[in-house]
Amino acid sequence: MTDAPDLETILGRVAGASGPLVVLTGAGISAESGIPTFRGPEGYWRVGSRNYRPMELATQAAFRAVPDDVWGWYLYRRAVCRAARPNAAHLALVELDRSLSDVFLVTQNVDGLHLRAGHSPERTFQIHGNIDFMRCAAECCRDVIPIPAAIGDSWEKGRLPGERERGLLRCARCGAATRPHVLWFDECYDEERYRYESALAAAREADLLLVAGTSGATTLPVRAGELAARSGAAIVDVNPEPNPFRDLALSVPRGAAASGRSAEILPEIVDRLLAVR
Ligand SMILES: [Zn+2]
């Protein structure tokens, strides 16, 4: 449950901020749409007699060794994401995006729910990629293209791409295999594919950093939080669980944190923001 005094403090911080706004979202906001993090048992995948953990499969090394399994795993995860619907938090952020011109969204989520909800692509920095897209694994070009509709939206766990699907998952330019357009654990952030510099620049210039449903487990969000704190931004954290952003928010002069669900609290925050701007 949301603690009312927390919420009032948050709404006060939000109303007091006047400059650019950065919203940072993580797995918690997707979980409220029913999408698991895939870091736990729901993300395990058996190859032969061996169970791969998600952090082993989401790598270039695994893609080189067992590409069909990596694709099968991603198509299964994509099917889970496709079956999910944006929730009240996604929709509130879309309203914010449409109403204000200085809002940037930085998301760790690869499910594409922010875009499916209607968020503008040019102001959405999907720093870990989007599971609905693929790109040439041989890097013949920079094209990022949607997974072909002929693949379908459903995919049962354990299924591997057959000849037909492998044909669909080929680069249209050079014929090489494609790969999912997601950042893997043995890869680095970059601007061209994942808008790394843009996300950090937005955080540096923000007057308000609103963090929702992230655990702060990856480096770019943590860095974004540090930059916003250093420049004196208001920092607001919404998360049912304790996390490093709550600690950060409570350590800065214009910070506040609420323990609760994004789908309950973000609509209230957006209402307040739109009332004062
Ligand atoms: Zn190619």
GROMACS .gro file of C-alpha atoms and ligand atoms in nm:
model
  278
    1MET     CA    1   0.000   0.000   0.000
    2THR     CA    2   0.108   0.354  -0.066
    3ASP     CA    3   0.199   0.552   0.239
    4ALA     CA    4   0.001   0.878   0.211
    5PRO     CA    5   0.267   1.108   0.367
    6ASP     CA    6   0.523   0.965   0.123
    7LEU     CA    7   0.293   1.040  -0.166
    8GLU     CA    8   0.233   1.398  -0.054
    9THR     CA    9   0.607   1.457  -0.024
   10ILE     CA   10   0.659   1.315  -0.371
   11LEU     CA   11   0.387   1.528  -0.523
   12GLY     CA   12   0.541   1.834  -0.362
   13ARG     CA   13   0.883   1.757  -0.509
   14VAL     CA   14   0.731   1.696  -0.849
   15ALA     CA   15   0.535   2.022  -0.842
   16GLY     CA   16   0.846   2.215  -0.741
   17ALA     CA   17   1.054   2.104  -1.039
   18SER     CA   18   1.036   2.327  -1.344
   19GLY     CA   19   1.297   2.215  -1.597
   20PRO     CA   20   1.347   1.907  -1.814
   21LEU     CA   21   1.216   1.579  -1.684
   22VAL     CA   22   1.370   1.234  -1.717
   23VAL     CA   23   1.173   0.922  -1.634
   24LEU     CA   24   1.375   0.607  -1.573
   25THR     CA   25   1.182   0.278  -1.574
   26GLY     CA   26   1.282  -0.078  -1.498
   27ALA     CA   27   1.148  -0.430  -1.464
   28GLY     CA   28   0.901  -0.341  -1.188
   29ILE     CA   29   0.677  -0.149  -1.427
   30SER     CA   30   0.674  -0.450  -1.663
   31ALA     CA   31   0.608  -0.690  -1.377
   32GLU     CA   32   0.285  -0.496  -1.312
   33SER     CA   33   0.182  -0.599  -1.665
   34GLY     CA   34   0.261  -0.960  -1.583
   35ILE     CA   35   0.607  -0.984  -1.742
   36PRO     CA   36   0.861  -1.166  -1.523
   37THR     CA   37   1.221  -1.044  -1.508
   38PHE     CA   38   1.346  -1.369  -1.671
   39ARG     CA   39   1.641  -1.352  -1.434
   40GLY     CA   40   1.492  -1.626  -1.217
   41PRO     CA   41   1.370  -1.981  -1.290
   42GLU     CA   42   1.117  -1.859  -1.551
   43GLY     CA   43   1.416  -1.760  -1.764
   44TYR     CA   44   1.600  -2.094  -1.743
   45TRP     CA   45   1.641  -2.283  -2.069
   46ARG     CA   46   1.750  -2.642  -2.122
   47VAL     CA   47   2.006  -2.721  -2.393
   48GLY     CA   48   2.067  -3.095  -2.411
   49SER     CA   49   2.117  -3.205  -2.052
   50ARG     CA   50   2.223  -2.864  -1.932
   51ASN     CA   51   2.011  -2.586  -1.786
   52TYR     CA   52   2.129  -2.245  -1.897
   53ARG     CA   53   2.077  -1.951  -1.666
   54PRO     CA   54   1.953  -1.626  -1.822
   55MET     CA   55   2.285  -1.451  -1.766
   56GLU     CA   56   2.458  -1.727  -1.962
   57LEU     CA   57   2.211  -1.722  -2.251
   58ALA     CA   58   2.192  -1.347  -2.298
   59THR     CA   59   2.546  -1.332  -2.432
   60GLN     CA   60   2.734  -1.319  -2.759
   61ALA     CA   61   2.920  -1.628  -2.644
   62ALA     CA   62   2.597  -1.830  -2.619
   63PHE     CA   63   2.475  -1.696  -2.953
   64ARG     CA   64   2.796  -1.819  -3.118
   65ALA     CA   65   2.768  -2.161  -2.950
   66VAL     CA   66   2.392  -2.231  -2.963
   67PRO     CA   67   2.225  -1.968  -3.185
   68ASP     CA   68   1.899  -2.160  -3.230
   69ASP     CA   69   1.857  -2.191  -2.855
   70VAL     CA   70   1.926  -1.824  -2.801
   71TRP     CA   71   1.668  -1.734  -3.068
   72GLY     CA   72   1.417  -1.985  -2.927
   73TRP     CA   73   1.461  -1.837  -2.581
   74TYR     CA   74   1.410  -1.482  -2.710
   75LEU     CA   75   1.109  -1.576  -2.920
   76TYR     CA   76   0.955  -1.737  -2.611
   77ARG     CA   77   1.027  -1.426  -2.403
   78ARG     CA   78   0.893  -1.208  -2.683
   79ALA     CA   79   0.571  -1.412  -2.687
   80VAL     CA   80   0.528  -1.345  -2.313
   81CYS     CA   81   0.583  -0.973  -2.379
   82ARG     CA   82   0.345  -0.969  -2.677
   83ALA     CA   83   0.071  -1.122  -2.461
   84ALA     CA   84   0.112  -0.846  -2.200
   85ARG     CA   85  -0.064  -0.510  -2.216
   86PRO     CA   86   0.056  -0.166  -2.107
   87ASN     CA   87  -0.071  -0.076  -1.759
   88ALA     CA   88  -0.183   0.251  -1.599
   89ALA     CA   89   0.179   0.354  -1.539
   90HIS     CA   90   0.271   0.322  -1.909
   91LEU     CA   91  -0.042   0.513  -2.008
   92ALA     CA   92   0.020   0.793  -1.759
   93LEU     CA   93   0.371   0.840  -1.898
   94VAL     CA   94   0.232   0.859  -2.252
   95GLU     CA   95  -0.001   1.138  -2.137
   96LEU     CA   96   0.300   1.319  -1.992
   97ASP     CA   97   0.498   1.270  -2.313
   98ARG     CA   98   0.216   1.412  -2.523
   99SER     CA   99   0.155   1.709  -2.295
  100LEU     CA  100   0.511   1.830  -2.227
  101SER     CA  101   0.794   1.888  -2.472
  102ASP     CA  102   1.086   1.833  -2.233
  103VAL     CA  103   1.027   1.477  -2.115
  104PHE     CA  104   1.271   1.196  -2.190
  105LEU     CA  105   1.209   0.833  -2.107
  106VAL     CA  106   1.502   0.603  -2.033
  107THR     CA  107   1.395   0.243  -1.997
  108GLN     CA  108   1.579  -0.074  -1.908
  109ASN     CA  109   1.286  -0.280  -2.033
  110VAL     CA  110   1.312  -0.463  -2.365
  111ASP     CA  111   0.940  -0.551  -2.388
  112GLY     CA  112   0.852  -0.241  -2.591
  113LEU     CA  113   0.545  -0.169  -2.375
  114HIS     CA  114   0.620   0.203  -2.355
  115LEU     CA  115   0.619   0.230  -2.735
  116ARG     CA  116   0.315   0.005  -2.770
  117ALA     CA  117   0.137   0.232  -2.521
  118GLY     CA  118   0.211   0.525  -2.753
  119HIS     CA  119   0.530   0.685  -2.620
  120SER     CA  120   0.717   0.879  -2.889
  121PRO     CA  121   1.012   0.672  -3.019
  122GLU     CA  122   1.241   0.974  -3.059
  123ARG     CA  123   1.217   1.056  -2.688
  124THR     CA  124   1.233   0.696  -2.567
  125PHE     CA  125   1.581   0.564  -2.500
  126GLN     CA  126   1.561   0.184  -2.484
  127ILE     CA  127   1.903   0.138  -2.333
  128HIS     CA  128   1.885  -0.242  -2.337
  129GLY     CA  129   1.715  -0.274  -2.677
  130ASN     CA  130   1.374  -0.406  -2.781
  131ILE     CA  131   1.282  -0.773  -2.803
  132ASP     CA  132   1.048  -0.705  -3.098
  133PHE     CA  133   1.343  -0.614  -3.322
  134MET     CA  134   1.644  -0.784  -3.478
  135ARG     CA  135   1.956  -0.683  -3.663
  136CYS     CA  136   2.226  -0.842  -3.879
  137ALA     CA  137   2.456  -1.059  -3.667
  138ALA     CA  138   2.732  -1.011  -3.927
  139GLU     CA  139   2.691  -0.632  -3.891
  140CYS     CA  140   2.672  -0.571  -4.265
  141CYS     CA  141   2.451  -0.269  -4.193
  142ARG     CA  142   2.301  -0.073  -3.906
  143ASP     CA  143   1.938  -0.162  -3.982
  144VAL     CA  144   1.719  -0.248  -3.686
  145ILE     CA  145   1.410  -0.423  -3.817
  146PRO     CA  146   1.094  -0.567  -3.662
  147ILE     CA  147   1.077  -0.943  -3.609
  148PRO     CA  148   0.874  -1.058  -3.914
  149ALA     CA  149   0.501  -1.092  -3.846
  150ALA     CA  150   0.516  -1.440  -4.004
  151ILE     CA  151   0.703  -1.560  -3.693
  152GLY     CA  152   0.376  -1.515  -3.505
  153ASP     CA  153   0.311  -1.388  -3.155
  154SER     CA  154   0.309  -1.718  -2.967
  155TRP     CA  155   0.603  -1.943  -2.890
  156GLU     CA  156   0.614  -2.222  -2.635
  157LYS     CA  157   0.906  -2.257  -2.400
  158GLY     CA  158   1.169  -2.500  -2.527
  159ARG     CA  159   1.077  -2.468  -2.895
  160LEU     CA  160   1.360  -2.398  -3.140
  161PRO     CA  161   1.334  -2.214  -3.473
  162GLY     CA  162   1.292  -2.457  -3.762
  163GLU     CA  163   1.401  -2.410  -4.121
  164ARG     CA  164   1.108  -2.178  -4.195
  165GLU     CA  165   1.179  -1.952  -3.900
  166ARG     CA  166   1.554  -1.953  -3.963
  167GLY     CA  167   1.474  -1.829  -4.311
  168LEU     CA  168   1.264  -1.547  -4.170
  169LEU     CA  169   1.536  -1.452  -3.924
  170ARG     CA  170   1.790  -1.366  -4.195
  171CYS     CA  171   1.937  -1.030  -4.290
  172ALA     CA  172   1.757  -0.900  -4.598
  173ARG     CA  173   2.075  -0.732  -4.721
  174CYS     CA  174   2.344  -0.998  -4.686
  175GLY     CA  175   2.159  -1.319  -4.598
  176ALA     CA  176   2.348  -1.373  -4.273
  177ALA     CA  177   2.167  -1.471  -3.955
  178THR     CA  178   2.013  -1.194  -3.752
  179ARG     CA  179   2.027  -1.158  -3.375
  180PRO     CA  180   1.786  -1.009  -3.124
  181HIS     CA  181   1.823  -0.632  -3.086
  182VAL     CA  182   1.907  -0.647  -2.717
  183LEU     CA  183   2.214  -0.562  -2.517
  184TRP     CA  184   2.383  -0.876  -2.392
  185PHE     CA  185   2.578  -0.924  -2.071
  186ASP     CA  186   2.911  -0.949  -2.254
  187GLU     CA  187   2.849  -0.632  -2.457
  188CYS     CA  188   2.880  -0.260  -2.390
  189TYR     CA  189   2.630   0.023  -2.407
  190ASP     CA  190   2.663   0.247  -2.712
  191GLU     CA  191   2.494   0.555  -2.852
  192GLU     CA  192   2.405   0.432  -3.197
  193ARG     CA  193   2.212   0.123  -3.092
  194TYR     CA  194   2.108   0.201  -2.738
  195ARG     CA  195   2.123   0.585  -2.704
  196TYR     CA  196   2.376   0.567  -2.421
  197GLU     CA  197   2.508   0.923  -2.457
  198SER     CA  198   2.161   1.067  -2.511
  199ALA     CA  199   2.032   0.901  -2.195
  200LEU     CA  200   2.321   1.034  -1.985
  201ALA     CA  201   2.294   1.383  -2.137
  202ALA     CA  202   1.924   1.394  -2.055
  203ALA     CA  203   1.995   1.286  -1.696
  204ARG     CA  204   2.265   1.552  -1.662
  205GLU     CA  205   2.023   1.826  -1.770
  206ALA     CA  206   1.716   1.705  -1.584
  207ASP     CA  207   1.550   1.915  -1.317
  208LEU     CA  208   1.348   1.614  -1.211
  209LEU     CA  209   1.449   1.248  -1.229
  210LEU     CA  210   1.153   1.019  -1.175
  211VAL     CA  211   1.257   0.657  -1.120
  212ALA     CA  212   0.998   0.379  -1.133
  213GLY     CA  213   1.037   0.008  -1.077
  214THR     CA  214   1.408  -0.031  -1.127
  215SER     CA  215   1.641  -0.218  -0.898
  216GLY     CA  216   1.943  -0.015  -1.004
  217ALA     CA  217   2.129  -0.332  -1.094
  218THR     CA  218   2.284  -0.205  -1.417
  219THR     CA  219   2.546   0.061  -1.465
  220LEU     CA  220   2.379   0.318  -1.690
  221PRO     CA  221   2.080   0.386  -1.461
  222VAL     CA  222   2.312   0.417  -1.163
  223ARG     CA  223   2.529   0.663  -1.356
  224ALA     CA  224   2.219   0.859  -1.463
  225GLY     CA  225   2.114   0.886  -1.100
  226GLU     CA  226   2.458   1.011  -0.997
  227LEU     CA  227   2.459   1.276  -1.271
  228ALA     CA  228   2.113   1.402  -1.176
  229ALA     CA  229   2.210   1.414  -0.808
  230ARG     CA  230   2.530   1.604  -0.884
  231SER     CA  231   2.344   1.871  -1.079
  232GLY     CA  232   2.096   1.923  -0.796
  233ALA     CA  233   1.790   1.771  -0.963
  234ALA     CA  234   1.486   1.661  -0.770
  235ILE     CA  235   1.490   1.280  -0.751
  236VAL     CA  236   1.178   1.077  -0.688
  237ASP     CA  237   1.173   0.698  -0.653
  238VAL     CA  238   0.864   0.478  -0.680
  239ASN     CA  239   0.920   0.113  -0.599
  240PRO     CA  240   0.757  -0.144  -0.372
  241GLU     CA  241   1.105  -0.269  -0.277
  242PRO     CA  242   1.402  -0.092  -0.119
  243ASN     CA  243   1.662  -0.020  -0.386
  244PRO     CA  244   1.965   0.205  -0.447
  245PHE     CA  245   1.750   0.479  -0.607
  246ARG     CA  246   1.540   0.510  -0.293
  247ASP     CA  247   1.861   0.561  -0.097
  248LEU     CA  248   1.977   0.817  -0.352
  249ALA     CA  249   1.642   1.000  -0.356
  250LEU     CA  250   1.640   1.022   0.023
  251SER     CA  251   1.999   1.152   0.028
  252VAL     CA  252   1.946   1.459  -0.194
  253PRO     CA  253   1.783   1.787  -0.078
  254ARG     CA  254   1.497   1.768  -0.331
  255GLY     CA  255   1.441   1.393  -0.308
  256ALA     CA  256   1.149   1.176  -0.202
  257ALA     CA  257   1.050   0.812  -0.228
  258ALA     CA  258   0.728   0.617  -0.213
  259SER     CA  259   0.688   0.248  -0.151
  260GLY     CA  260   0.422   0.127  -0.388
  261ARG     CA  261   0.314   0.024  -0.733
  262SER     CA  262   0.389   0.236  -1.037
  263ALA     CA  263   0.041   0.180  -1.180
  264GLU     CA  264  -0.107   0.344  -0.868
  265ILE     CA  265   0.141   0.623  -0.808
  266LEU     CA  266   0.256   0.739  -1.155
  267PRO     CA  267  -0.093   0.851  -1.263
  268GLU     CA  268  -0.110   1.072  -0.952
  269ILE     CA  269   0.236   1.214  -1.021
  270VAL     CA  270   0.147   1.286  -1.383
  271ASP     CA  271  -0.179   1.455  -1.280
  272ARG     CA  272   0.013   1.680  -1.043
  273LEU     CA  273   0.280   1.760  -1.302
  274LEU     CA  274   0.025   1.850  -1.565
  275ALA     CA  275  -0.166   2.062  -1.315
  276VAL     CA  276   0.135   2.285  -1.244
  277ARG     CA  277   0.291   2.310  -1.591
  278ZN      ZN  278   2.354  -0.842  -4.308
   0.00000   0.00000   0.00000
